[in-house]
Short mmCIF file of C-alpha atoms in Angstrom, two decimals:
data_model
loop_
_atom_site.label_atom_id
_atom_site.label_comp_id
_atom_site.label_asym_id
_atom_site.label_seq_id
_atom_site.Cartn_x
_atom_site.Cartn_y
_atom_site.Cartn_z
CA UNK A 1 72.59 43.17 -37.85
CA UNK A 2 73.94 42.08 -34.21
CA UNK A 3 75.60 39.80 -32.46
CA UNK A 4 76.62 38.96 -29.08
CA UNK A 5 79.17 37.66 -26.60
CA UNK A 6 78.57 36.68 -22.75
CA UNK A 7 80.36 35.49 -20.01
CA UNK A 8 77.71 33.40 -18.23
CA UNK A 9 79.83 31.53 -15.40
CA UNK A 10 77.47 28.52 -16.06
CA UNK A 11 74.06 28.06 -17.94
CA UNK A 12 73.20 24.86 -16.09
CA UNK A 13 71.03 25.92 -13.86
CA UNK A 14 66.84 26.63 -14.99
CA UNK A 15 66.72 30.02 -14.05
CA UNK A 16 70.01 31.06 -15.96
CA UNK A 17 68.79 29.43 -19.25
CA UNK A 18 65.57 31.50 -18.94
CA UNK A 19 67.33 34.08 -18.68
CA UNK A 20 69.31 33.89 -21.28
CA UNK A 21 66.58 32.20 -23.74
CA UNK A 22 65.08 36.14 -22.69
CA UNK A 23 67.71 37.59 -23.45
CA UNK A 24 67.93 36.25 -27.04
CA UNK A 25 64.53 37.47 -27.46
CA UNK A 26 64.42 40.77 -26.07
CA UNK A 27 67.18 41.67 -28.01
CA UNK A 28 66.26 39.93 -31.32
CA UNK A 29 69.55 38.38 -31.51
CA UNK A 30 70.77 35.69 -34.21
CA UNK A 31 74.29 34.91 -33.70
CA UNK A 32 75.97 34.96 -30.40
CA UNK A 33 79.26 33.58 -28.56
CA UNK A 34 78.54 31.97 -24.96
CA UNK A 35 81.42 31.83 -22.86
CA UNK A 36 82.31 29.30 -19.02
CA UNK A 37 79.37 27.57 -19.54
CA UNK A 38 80.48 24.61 -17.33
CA UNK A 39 78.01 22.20 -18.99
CA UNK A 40 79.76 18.80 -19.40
CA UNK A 41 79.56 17.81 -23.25
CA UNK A 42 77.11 14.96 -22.57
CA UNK A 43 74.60 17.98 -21.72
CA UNK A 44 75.57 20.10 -24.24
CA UNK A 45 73.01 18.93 -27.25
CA UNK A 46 70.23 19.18 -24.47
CA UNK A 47 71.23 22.73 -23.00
CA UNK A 48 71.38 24.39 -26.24
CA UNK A 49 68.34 23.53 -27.37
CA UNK A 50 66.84 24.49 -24.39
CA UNK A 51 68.28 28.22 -25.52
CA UNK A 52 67.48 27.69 -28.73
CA UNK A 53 66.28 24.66 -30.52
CA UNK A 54 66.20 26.25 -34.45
CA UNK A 55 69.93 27.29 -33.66
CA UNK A 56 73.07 25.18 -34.93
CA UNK A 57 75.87 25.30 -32.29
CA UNK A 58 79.13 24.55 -32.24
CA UNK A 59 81.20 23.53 -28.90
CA UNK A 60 85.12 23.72 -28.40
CA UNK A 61 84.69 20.32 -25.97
CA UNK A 62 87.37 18.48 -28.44
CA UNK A 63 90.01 21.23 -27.22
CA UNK A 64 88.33 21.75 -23.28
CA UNK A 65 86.94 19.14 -21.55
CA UNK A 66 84.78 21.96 -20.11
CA UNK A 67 83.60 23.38 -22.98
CA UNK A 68 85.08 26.51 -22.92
CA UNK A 69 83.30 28.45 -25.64
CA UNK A 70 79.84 27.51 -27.52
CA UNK A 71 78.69 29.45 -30.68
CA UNK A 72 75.17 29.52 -31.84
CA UNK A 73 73.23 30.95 -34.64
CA UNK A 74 70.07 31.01 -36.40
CA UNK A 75 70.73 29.38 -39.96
CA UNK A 76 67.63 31.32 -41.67
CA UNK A 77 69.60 34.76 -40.48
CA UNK A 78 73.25 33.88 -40.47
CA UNK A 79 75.44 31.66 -42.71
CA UNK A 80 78.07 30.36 -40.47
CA UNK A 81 81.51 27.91 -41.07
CA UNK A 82 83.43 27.35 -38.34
CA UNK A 83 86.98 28.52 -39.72
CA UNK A 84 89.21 26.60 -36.77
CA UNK A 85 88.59 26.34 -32.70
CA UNK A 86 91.24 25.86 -30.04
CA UNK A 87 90.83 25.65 -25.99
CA UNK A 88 90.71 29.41 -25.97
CA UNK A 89 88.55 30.74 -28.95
CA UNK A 90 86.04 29.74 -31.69
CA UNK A 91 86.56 31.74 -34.98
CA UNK A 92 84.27 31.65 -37.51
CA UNK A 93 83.32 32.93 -41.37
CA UNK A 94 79.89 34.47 -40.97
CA UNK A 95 77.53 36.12 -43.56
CA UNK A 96 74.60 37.97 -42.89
CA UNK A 97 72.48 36.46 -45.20
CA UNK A 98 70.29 39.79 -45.89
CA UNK A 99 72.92 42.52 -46.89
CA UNK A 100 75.50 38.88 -48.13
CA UNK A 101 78.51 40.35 -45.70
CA UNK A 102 80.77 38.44 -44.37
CA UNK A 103 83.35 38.94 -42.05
CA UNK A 104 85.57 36.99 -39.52
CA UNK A 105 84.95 36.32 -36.04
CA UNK A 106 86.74 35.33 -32.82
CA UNK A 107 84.94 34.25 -29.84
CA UNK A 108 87.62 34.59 -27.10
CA UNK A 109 87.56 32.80 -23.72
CA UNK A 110 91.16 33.83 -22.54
CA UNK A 111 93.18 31.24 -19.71
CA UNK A 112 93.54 32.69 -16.25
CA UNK A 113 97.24 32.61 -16.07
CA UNK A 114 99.81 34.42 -18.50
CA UNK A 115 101.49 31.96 -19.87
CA UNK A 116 98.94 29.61 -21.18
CA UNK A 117 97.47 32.75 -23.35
CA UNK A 118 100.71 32.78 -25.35
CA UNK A 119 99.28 30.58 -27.74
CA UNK A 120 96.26 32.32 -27.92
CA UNK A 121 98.13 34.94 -29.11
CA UNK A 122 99.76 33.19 -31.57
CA UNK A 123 97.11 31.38 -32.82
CA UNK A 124 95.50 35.64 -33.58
CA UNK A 125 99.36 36.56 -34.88
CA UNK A 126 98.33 34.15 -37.57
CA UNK A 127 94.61 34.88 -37.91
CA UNK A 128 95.38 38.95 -38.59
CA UNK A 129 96.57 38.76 -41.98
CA UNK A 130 92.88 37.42 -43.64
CA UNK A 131 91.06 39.29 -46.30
CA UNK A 132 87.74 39.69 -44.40
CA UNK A 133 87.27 42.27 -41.97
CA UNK A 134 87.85 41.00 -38.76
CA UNK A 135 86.25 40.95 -34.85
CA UNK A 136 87.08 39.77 -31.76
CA UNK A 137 85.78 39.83 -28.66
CA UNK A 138 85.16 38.10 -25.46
CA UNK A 139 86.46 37.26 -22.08
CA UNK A 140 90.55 38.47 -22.45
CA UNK A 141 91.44 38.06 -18.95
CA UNK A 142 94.13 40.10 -19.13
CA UNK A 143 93.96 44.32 -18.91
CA UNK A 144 96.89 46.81 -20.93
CA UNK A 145 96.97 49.29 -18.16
CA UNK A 146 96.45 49.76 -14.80
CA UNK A 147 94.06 52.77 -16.13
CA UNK A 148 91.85 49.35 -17.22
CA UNK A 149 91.46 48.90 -13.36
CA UNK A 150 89.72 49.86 -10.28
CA UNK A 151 89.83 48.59 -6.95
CA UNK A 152 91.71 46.16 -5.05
CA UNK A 153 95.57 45.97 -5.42
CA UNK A 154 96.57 47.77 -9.00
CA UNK A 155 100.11 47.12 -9.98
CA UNK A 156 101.89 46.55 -13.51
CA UNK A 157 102.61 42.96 -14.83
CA UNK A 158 104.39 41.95 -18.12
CA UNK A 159 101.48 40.61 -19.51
CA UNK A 160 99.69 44.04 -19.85
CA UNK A 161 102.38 44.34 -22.00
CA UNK A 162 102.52 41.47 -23.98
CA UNK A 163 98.75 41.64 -24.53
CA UNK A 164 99.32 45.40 -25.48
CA UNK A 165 102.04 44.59 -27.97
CA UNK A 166 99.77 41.38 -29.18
CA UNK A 167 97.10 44.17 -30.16
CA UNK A 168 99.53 46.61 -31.83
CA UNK A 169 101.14 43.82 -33.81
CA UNK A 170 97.62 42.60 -35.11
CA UNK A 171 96.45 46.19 -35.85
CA UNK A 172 93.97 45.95 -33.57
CA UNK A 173 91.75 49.24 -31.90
CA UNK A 174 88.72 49.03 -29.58
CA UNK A 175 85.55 48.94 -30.83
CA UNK A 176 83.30 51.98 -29.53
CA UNK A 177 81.56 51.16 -26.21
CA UNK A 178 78.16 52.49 -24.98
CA UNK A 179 76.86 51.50 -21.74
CA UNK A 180 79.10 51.16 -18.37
CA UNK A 181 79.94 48.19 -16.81
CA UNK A 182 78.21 47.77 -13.50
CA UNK A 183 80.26 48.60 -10.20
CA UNK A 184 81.66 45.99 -8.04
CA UNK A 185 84.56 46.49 -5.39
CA UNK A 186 87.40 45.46 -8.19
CA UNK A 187 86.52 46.13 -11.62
CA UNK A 188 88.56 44.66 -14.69
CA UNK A 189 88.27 45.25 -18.23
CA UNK A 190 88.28 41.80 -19.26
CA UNK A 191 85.47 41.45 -21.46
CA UNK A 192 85.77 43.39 -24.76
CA UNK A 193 85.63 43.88 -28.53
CA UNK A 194 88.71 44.86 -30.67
CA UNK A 195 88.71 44.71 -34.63
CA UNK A 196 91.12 45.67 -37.47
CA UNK A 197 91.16 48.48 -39.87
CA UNK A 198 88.43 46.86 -42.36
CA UNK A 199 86.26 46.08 -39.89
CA UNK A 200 86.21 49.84 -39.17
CA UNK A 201 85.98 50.51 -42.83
CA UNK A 202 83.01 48.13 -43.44
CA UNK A 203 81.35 49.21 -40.33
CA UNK A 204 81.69 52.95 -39.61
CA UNK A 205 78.88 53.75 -37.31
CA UNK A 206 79.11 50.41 -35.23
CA UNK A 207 79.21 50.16 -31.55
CA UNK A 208 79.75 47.60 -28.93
CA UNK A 209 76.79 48.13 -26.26
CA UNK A 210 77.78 47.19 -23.02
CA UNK A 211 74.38 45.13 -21.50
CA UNK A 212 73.34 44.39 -17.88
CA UNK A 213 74.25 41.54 -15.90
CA UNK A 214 71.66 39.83 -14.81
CA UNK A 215 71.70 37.17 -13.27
CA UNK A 216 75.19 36.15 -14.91
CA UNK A 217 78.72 37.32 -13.35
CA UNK A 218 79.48 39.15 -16.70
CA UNK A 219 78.06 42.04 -18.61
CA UNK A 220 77.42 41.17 -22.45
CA UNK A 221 78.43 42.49 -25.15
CA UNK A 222 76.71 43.10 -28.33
CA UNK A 223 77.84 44.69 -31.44
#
């Protein structure tokens, strides 16, 4: 069983969707969370399938005009109900259909600025107490430490700490990571996967492998 999420910084371009209709292959993968597409939502229908035509998809275009997050599975692997979508995330209910799990998960596409995550927060505040183990993961845009980066000008801000204390409250741990994330001049650690206690319970020996880039801005991740 996997599943991925990726940063692409735009799939509307040939080469990209190649790539990433590759990438699905190469990696076997079912079930995946595609994040800054920038395909307008009159494309949408025709981009997907273009990734995957036997896939369902679900877009968060009635929350973003830009589409912020897309989610796409294969309905012979995965049973998948969308469980409720906002500008910043897509959570859903998903069951494995071999083994019958189910868990929850959040596909997070995090705003730029500090302030307009608050309710992203919130919106997870609420999420944490479900029954089902539960994932996130995604594009955070924000960091807890200045340990989380390299390069450039590294100084505190208060949302390290309010994304910090947003973790803590939600009982919240990183998932383990294999793989590094490939060296540029300033390096973030924006993208990642953080799950609850069951979710560690249910899946002891799970990892979160850190992928290459590509031709995409992003590593992905896929658990």
């Amino acid at each position: 069983m996997n599943f991925v999420v990726w940063n692409v910084r735009g799939i509307n371009k040939a080469p990209h969707q190649k790539e990433l209709h590759n990438f699905i292959s190469v990696n076997k993968l079912n079930f995946m969370g595609l994040l800054e597409t920038k395909v307008k939502s009159f494309n949408a229908l025709i981009i997907s399938k273009k990734i995957r035509k036997d896939w369902k998809w679900c877009f968060n275009y009635d929350h973003h005009y830009n589409g912020r997050v897309w989610v796409g599975w294969n309905p012979s692997v995965w049973d998948v109900s969308i469980h409720s979508l906002s500008s910043q995330v897509i959570t859903c209910t998903a069951t494995f259909l071999e083994k019958n799990l189910s868990f929850l998960v959040s596909f997070v596409y995090a705003h730029n600025d500090a302030p307009d995550r608050v309710p992203l927060w919130n919106y997870c505040m609420n999420l944490s107490t479900t029954s089902l183990a539960w994932c996130l993961l995604g594009d955070f845009n924000c960091v807890t430490s200045l340990g989380e980066i390299s390069g450039g000008r590294e100084h505190w801000t208060p949302d390290m700490q309010v994304f910090k204390d947003f973790l803590a409250h939600c009982g919240l741990g990183s998932v383990r990571t294999v793989g590094d994330r490939e060296a540029s001049p300033i390096n973030k650690r924006l993208d990642r996967m953080v799950s609850d206690g069951a979710w560690f319970n249910l899946f002891t020996k799970g990892n979160a492998f850190i992928k290459p880039r590509g031709l995409m801005d992003h590593n992905a991740i896929i658990f």
